PDB file of C-alpha atoms in Angstrom:
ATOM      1  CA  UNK A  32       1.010   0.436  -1.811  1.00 87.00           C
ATOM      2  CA  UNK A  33      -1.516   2.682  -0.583  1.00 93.00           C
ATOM      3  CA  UNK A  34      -1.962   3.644   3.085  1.00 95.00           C
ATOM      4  CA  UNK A  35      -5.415   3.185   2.835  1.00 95.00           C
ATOM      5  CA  UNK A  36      -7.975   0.635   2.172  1.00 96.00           C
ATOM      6  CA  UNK A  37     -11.937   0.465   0.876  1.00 96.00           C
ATOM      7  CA  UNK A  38     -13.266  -0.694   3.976  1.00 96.00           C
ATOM      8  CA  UNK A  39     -13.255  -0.181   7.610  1.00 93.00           C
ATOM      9  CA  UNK A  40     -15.344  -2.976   8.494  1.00 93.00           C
ATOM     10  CA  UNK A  41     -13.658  -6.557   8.458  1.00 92.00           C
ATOM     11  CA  UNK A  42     -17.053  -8.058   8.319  1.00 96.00           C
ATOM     12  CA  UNK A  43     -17.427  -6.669   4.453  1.00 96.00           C
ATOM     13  CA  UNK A  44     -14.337  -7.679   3.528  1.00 95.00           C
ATOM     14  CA  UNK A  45     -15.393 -10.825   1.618  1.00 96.00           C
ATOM     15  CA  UNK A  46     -18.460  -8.857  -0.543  1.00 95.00           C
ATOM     16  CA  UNK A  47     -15.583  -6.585  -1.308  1.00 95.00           C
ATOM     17  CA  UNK A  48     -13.543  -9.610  -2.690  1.00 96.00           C
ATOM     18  CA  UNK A  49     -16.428 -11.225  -4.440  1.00 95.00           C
ATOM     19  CA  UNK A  50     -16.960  -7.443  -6.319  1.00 95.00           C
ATOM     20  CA  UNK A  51     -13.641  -7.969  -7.555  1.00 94.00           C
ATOM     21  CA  UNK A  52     -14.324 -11.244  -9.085  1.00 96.00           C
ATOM     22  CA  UNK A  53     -15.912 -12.397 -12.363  1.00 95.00           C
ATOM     23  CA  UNK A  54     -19.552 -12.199 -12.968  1.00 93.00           C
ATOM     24  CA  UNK A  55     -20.733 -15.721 -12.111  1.00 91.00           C
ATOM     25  CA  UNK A  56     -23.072 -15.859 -14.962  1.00 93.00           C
ATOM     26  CA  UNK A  57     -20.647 -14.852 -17.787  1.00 95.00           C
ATOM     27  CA  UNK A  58     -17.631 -15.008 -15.971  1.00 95.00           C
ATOM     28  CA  UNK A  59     -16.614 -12.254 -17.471  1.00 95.00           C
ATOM     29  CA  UNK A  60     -15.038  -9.035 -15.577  1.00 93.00           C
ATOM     30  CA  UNK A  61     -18.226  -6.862 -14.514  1.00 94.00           C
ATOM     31  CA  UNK A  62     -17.372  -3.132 -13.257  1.00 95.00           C
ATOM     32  CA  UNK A  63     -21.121  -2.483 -12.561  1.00 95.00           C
ATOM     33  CA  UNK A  64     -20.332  -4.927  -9.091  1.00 94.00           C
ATOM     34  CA  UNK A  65     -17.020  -3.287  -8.541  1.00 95.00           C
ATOM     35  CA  UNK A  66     -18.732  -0.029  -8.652  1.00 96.00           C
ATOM     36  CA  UNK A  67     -21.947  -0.844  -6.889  1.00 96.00           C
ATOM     37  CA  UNK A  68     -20.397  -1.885  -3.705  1.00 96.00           C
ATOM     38  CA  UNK A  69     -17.670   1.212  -4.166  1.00 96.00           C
ATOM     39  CA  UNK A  70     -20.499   3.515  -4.554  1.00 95.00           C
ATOM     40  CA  UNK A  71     -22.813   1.765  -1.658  1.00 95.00           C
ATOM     41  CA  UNK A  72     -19.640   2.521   0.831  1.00 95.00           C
ATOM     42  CA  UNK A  73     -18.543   6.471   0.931  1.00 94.00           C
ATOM     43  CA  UNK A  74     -15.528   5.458   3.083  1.00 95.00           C
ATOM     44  CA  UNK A  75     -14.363   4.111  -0.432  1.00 96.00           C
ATOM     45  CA  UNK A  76     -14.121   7.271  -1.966  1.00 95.00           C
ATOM     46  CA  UNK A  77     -10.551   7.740  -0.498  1.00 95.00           C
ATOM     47  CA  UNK A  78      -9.167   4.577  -1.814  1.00 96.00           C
ATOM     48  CA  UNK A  79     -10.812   4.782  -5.080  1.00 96.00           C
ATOM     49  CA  UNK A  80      -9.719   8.553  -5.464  1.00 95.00           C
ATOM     50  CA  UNK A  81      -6.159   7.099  -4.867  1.00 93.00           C
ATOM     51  CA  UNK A  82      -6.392   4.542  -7.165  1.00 93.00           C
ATOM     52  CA  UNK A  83      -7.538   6.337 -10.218  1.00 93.00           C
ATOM     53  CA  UNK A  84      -5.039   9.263  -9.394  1.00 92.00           C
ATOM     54  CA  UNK A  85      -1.257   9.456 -10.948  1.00 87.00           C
ATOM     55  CA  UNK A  86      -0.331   7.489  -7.733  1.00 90.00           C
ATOM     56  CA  UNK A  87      -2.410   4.678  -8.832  1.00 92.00           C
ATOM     57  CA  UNK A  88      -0.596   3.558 -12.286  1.00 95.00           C
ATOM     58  CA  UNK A  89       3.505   3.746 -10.144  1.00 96.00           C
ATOM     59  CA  UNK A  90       6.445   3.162 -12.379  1.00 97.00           C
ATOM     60  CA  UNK A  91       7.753  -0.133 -10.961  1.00 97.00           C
ATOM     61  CA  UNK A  92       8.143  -1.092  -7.601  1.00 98.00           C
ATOM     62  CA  UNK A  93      10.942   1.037  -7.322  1.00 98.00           C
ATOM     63  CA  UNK A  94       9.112   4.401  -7.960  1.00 98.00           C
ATOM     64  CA  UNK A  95       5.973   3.983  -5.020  1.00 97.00           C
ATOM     65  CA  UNK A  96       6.035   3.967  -1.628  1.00 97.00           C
ATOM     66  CA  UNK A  97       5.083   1.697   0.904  1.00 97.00           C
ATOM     67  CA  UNK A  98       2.516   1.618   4.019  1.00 97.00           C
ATOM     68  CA  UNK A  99       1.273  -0.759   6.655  1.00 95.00           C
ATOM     69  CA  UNK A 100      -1.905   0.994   6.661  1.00 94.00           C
ATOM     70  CA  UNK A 101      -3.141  -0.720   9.353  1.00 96.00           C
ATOM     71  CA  UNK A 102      -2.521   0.601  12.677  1.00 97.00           C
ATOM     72  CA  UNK A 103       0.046  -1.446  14.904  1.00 97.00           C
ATOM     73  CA  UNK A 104       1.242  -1.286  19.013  1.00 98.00           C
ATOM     74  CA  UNK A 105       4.623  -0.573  19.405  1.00 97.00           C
ATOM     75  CA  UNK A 106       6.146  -1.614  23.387  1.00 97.00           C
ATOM     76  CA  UNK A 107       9.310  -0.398  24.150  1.00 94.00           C
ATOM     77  CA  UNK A 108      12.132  -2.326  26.584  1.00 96.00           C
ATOM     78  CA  UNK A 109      10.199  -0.578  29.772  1.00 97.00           C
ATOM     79  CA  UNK A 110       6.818  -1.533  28.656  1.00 97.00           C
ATOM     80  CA  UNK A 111       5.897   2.088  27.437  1.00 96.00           C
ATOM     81  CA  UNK A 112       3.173   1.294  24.798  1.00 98.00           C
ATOM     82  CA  UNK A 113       2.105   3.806  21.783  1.00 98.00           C
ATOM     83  CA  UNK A 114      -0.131   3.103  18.156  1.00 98.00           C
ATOM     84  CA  UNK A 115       1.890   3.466  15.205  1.00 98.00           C
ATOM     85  CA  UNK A 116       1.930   3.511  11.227  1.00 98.00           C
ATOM     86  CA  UNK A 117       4.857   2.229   9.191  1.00 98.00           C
ATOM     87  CA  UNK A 118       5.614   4.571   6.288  1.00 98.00           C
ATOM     88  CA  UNK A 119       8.452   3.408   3.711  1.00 98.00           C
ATOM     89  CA  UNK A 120       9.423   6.641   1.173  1.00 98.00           C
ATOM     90  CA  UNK A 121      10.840   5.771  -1.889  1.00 98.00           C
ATOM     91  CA  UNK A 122      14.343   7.143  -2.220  1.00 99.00           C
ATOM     92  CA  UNK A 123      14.177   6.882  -5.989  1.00 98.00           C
ATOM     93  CA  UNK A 124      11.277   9.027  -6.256  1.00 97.00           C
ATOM     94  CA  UNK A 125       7.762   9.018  -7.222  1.00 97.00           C
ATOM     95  CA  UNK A 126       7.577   8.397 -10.956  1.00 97.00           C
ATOM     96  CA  UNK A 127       3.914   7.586 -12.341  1.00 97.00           C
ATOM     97  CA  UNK A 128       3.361   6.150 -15.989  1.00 97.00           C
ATOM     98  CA  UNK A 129       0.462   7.458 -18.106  1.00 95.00           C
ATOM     99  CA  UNK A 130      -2.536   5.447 -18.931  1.00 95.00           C
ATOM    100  CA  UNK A 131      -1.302   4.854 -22.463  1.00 96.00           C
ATOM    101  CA  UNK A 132       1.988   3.577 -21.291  1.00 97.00           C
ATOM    102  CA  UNK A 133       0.491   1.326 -18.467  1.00 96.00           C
ATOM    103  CA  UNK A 134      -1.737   0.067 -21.546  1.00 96.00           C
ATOM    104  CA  UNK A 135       0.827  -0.893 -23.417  1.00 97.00           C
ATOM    105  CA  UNK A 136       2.666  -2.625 -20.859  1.00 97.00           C
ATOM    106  CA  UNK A 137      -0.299  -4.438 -19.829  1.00 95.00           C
ATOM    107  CA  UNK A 138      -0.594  -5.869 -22.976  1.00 96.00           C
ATOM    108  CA  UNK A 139       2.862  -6.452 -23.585  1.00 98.00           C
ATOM    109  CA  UNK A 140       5.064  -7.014 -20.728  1.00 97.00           C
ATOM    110  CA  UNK A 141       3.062  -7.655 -18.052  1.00 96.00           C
ATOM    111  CA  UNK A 142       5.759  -8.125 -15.524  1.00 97.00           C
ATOM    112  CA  UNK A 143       7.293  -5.048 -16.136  1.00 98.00           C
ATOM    113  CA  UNK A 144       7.440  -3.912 -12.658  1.00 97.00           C
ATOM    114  CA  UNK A 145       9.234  -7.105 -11.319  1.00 96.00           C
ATOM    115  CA  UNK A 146      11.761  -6.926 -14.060  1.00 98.00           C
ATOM    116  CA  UNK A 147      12.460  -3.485 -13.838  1.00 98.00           C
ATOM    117  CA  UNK A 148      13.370  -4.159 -10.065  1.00 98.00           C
ATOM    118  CA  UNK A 149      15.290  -7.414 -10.424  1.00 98.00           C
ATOM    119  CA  UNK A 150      17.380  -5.261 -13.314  1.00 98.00           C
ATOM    120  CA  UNK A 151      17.602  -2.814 -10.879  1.00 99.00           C
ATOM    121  CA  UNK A 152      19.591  -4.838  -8.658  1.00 99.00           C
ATOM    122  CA  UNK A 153      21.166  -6.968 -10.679  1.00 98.00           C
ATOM    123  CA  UNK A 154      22.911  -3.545 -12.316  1.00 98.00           C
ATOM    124  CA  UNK A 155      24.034  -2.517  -8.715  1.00 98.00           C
ATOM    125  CA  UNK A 156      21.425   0.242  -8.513  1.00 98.00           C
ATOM    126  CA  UNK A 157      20.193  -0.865  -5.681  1.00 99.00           C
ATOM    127  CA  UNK A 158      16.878   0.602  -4.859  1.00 99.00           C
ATOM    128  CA  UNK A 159      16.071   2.259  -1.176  1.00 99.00           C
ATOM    129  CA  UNK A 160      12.957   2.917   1.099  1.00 99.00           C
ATOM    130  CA  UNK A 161      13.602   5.776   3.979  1.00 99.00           C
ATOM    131  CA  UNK A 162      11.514   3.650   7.057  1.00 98.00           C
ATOM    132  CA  UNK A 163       9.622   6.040   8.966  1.00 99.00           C
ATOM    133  CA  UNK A 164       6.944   5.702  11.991  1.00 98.00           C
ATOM    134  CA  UNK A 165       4.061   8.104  13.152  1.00 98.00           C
ATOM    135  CA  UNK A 166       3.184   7.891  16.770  1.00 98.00           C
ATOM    136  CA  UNK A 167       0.519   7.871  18.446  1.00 98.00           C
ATOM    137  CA  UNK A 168      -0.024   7.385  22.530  1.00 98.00           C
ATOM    138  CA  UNK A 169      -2.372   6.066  23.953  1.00 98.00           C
ATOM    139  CA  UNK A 170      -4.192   9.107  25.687  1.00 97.00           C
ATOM    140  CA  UNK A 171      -3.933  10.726  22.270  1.00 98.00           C
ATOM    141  CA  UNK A 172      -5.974   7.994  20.721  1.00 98.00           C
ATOM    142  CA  UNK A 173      -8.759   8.547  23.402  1.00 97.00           C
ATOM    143  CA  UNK A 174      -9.517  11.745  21.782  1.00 96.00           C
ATOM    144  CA  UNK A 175      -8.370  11.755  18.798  1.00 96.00           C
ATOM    145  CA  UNK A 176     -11.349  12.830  15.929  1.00 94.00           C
ATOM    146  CA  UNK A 177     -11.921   9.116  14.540  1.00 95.00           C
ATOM    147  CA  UNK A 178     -11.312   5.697  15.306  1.00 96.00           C
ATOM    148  CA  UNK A 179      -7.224   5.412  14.867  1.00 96.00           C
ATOM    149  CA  UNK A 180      -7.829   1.792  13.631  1.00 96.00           C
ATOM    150  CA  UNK A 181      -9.914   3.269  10.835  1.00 96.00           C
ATOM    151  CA  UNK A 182      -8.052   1.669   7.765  1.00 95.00           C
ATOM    152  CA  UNK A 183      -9.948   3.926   5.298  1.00 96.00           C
ATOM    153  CA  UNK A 184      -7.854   7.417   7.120  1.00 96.00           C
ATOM    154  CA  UNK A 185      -4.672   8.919   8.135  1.00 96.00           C
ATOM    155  CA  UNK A 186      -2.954  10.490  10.325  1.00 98.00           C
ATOM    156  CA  UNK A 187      -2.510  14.114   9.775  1.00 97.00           C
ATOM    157  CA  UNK A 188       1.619  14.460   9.856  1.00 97.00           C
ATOM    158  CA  UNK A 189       1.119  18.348  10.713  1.00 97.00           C
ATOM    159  CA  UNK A 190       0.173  16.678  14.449  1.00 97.00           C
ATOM    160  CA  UNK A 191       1.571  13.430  14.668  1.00 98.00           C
ATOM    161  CA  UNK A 192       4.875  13.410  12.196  1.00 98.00           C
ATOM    162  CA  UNK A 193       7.130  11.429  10.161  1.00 99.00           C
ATOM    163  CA  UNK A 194       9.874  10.260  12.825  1.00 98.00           C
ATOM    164  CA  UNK A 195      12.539   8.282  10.783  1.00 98.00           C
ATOM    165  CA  UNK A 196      13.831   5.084  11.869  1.00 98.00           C
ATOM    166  CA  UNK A 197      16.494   4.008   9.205  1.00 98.00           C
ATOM    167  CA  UNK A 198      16.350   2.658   5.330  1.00 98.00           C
ATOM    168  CA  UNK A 199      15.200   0.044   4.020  1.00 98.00           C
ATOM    169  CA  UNK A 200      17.911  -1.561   0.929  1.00 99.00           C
ATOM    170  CA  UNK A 201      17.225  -4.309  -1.540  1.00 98.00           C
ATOM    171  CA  UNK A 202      21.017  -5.218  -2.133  1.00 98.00           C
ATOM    172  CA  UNK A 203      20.631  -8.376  -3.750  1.00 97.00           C
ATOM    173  CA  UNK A 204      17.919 -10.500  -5.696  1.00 97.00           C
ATOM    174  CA  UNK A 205      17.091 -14.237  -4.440  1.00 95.00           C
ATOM    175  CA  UNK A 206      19.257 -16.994  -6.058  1.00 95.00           C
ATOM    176  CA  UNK A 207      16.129 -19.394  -5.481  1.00 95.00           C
ATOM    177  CA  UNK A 208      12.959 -17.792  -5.354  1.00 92.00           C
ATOM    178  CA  UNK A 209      10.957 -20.513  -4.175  1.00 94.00           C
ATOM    179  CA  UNK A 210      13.242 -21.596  -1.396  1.00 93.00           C
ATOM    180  CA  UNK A 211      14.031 -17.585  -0.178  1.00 92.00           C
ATOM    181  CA  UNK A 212      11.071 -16.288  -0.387  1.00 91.00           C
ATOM    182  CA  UNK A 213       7.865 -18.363  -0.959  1.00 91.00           C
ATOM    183  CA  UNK A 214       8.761 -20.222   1.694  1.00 87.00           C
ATOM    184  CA  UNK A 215       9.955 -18.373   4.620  1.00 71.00           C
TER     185      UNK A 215
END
């Protein structure tokens, strides 16, 4: 996961998907779209830089962490109501593989990263995500330097912080797939 996206505008969301889709004429894969309507949109530049960094080639499931990148309203029993993001820190680690290695994989065992977690758990090493939440009020969003719902930003955690909430612990994999989890 990333906690940020290519676009902040919903409205472009489906001429990002079609950039990510086969040429229609040779339906073959065609980077010159992906990269036109990357390069015609500077708030891409975050996500892209991401995505071609170490962080963007993760060792399994088990070795990235998790976001909810978009922003979310949080009320509390009294009706107190604050913006929030949902971090989840891999306890394992961050642990990138190289571009030869995700090659090879590619090629070879494609679902590498489900089987590495499923082993995972299956061995008892169950893996872990620390949950954590940054806050943001309401009067703070007023002035804050950009639009808080800008899905192509964060938060700085110098001024609004990791606060942890608890853990997040895959203890067991699903006897029946379908039934526990393509279903509910």
């Amino acid at each position: 996961g990333t906690p940020i996206f290519f676009i902040r505008d919903a409205l472009l969301f489906p001429s990002f998907i079609l950039s990510q889709k086969r040429n229609p004429q040779t339906h073959m894969k065609d980077p010159d779209m992906v990269w036109d309507f990357w390069s015609l949109r500077p708030e891409s530049l975050h996500q892209v830089s991401f995505l071609f960094s170490d962080r963007g080639l993760p060792d399994g499931y088990r070795h990235m962490n998790g976001y909810g990148s978009h922003t979310f309203k949080l009320v509390n029993a009294d009706g107190e109501r604050v913006y929030c993001k949902f971090h989840y820190k891999t306890d394992q680690g961050i642990k990138n593989l190289s571009v030869e290695e995700a090659d090879r994989l590619a090629s070879t065992n494609p679902d590498y990263a489900i089987g590495d977690l499923f082993n995972a758990i299956a061995n008892g090493n169950y893996p872990s995500w620390t949950f954590y939440i940054q806050v943001m009020t309401f009067e703070q969003a007023e002035k804050f330097q950009f639009n808080p719902f800008d899905l192509t930003k964060v938060w700085s955690h110098k001024e609004y912080p990791l606060i942890p909430v608890g853990k997040m612990v895959l203890n067991r994999n699903p006897v029946n797939y379908i039934a526990e989890v393509e279903q509910k």
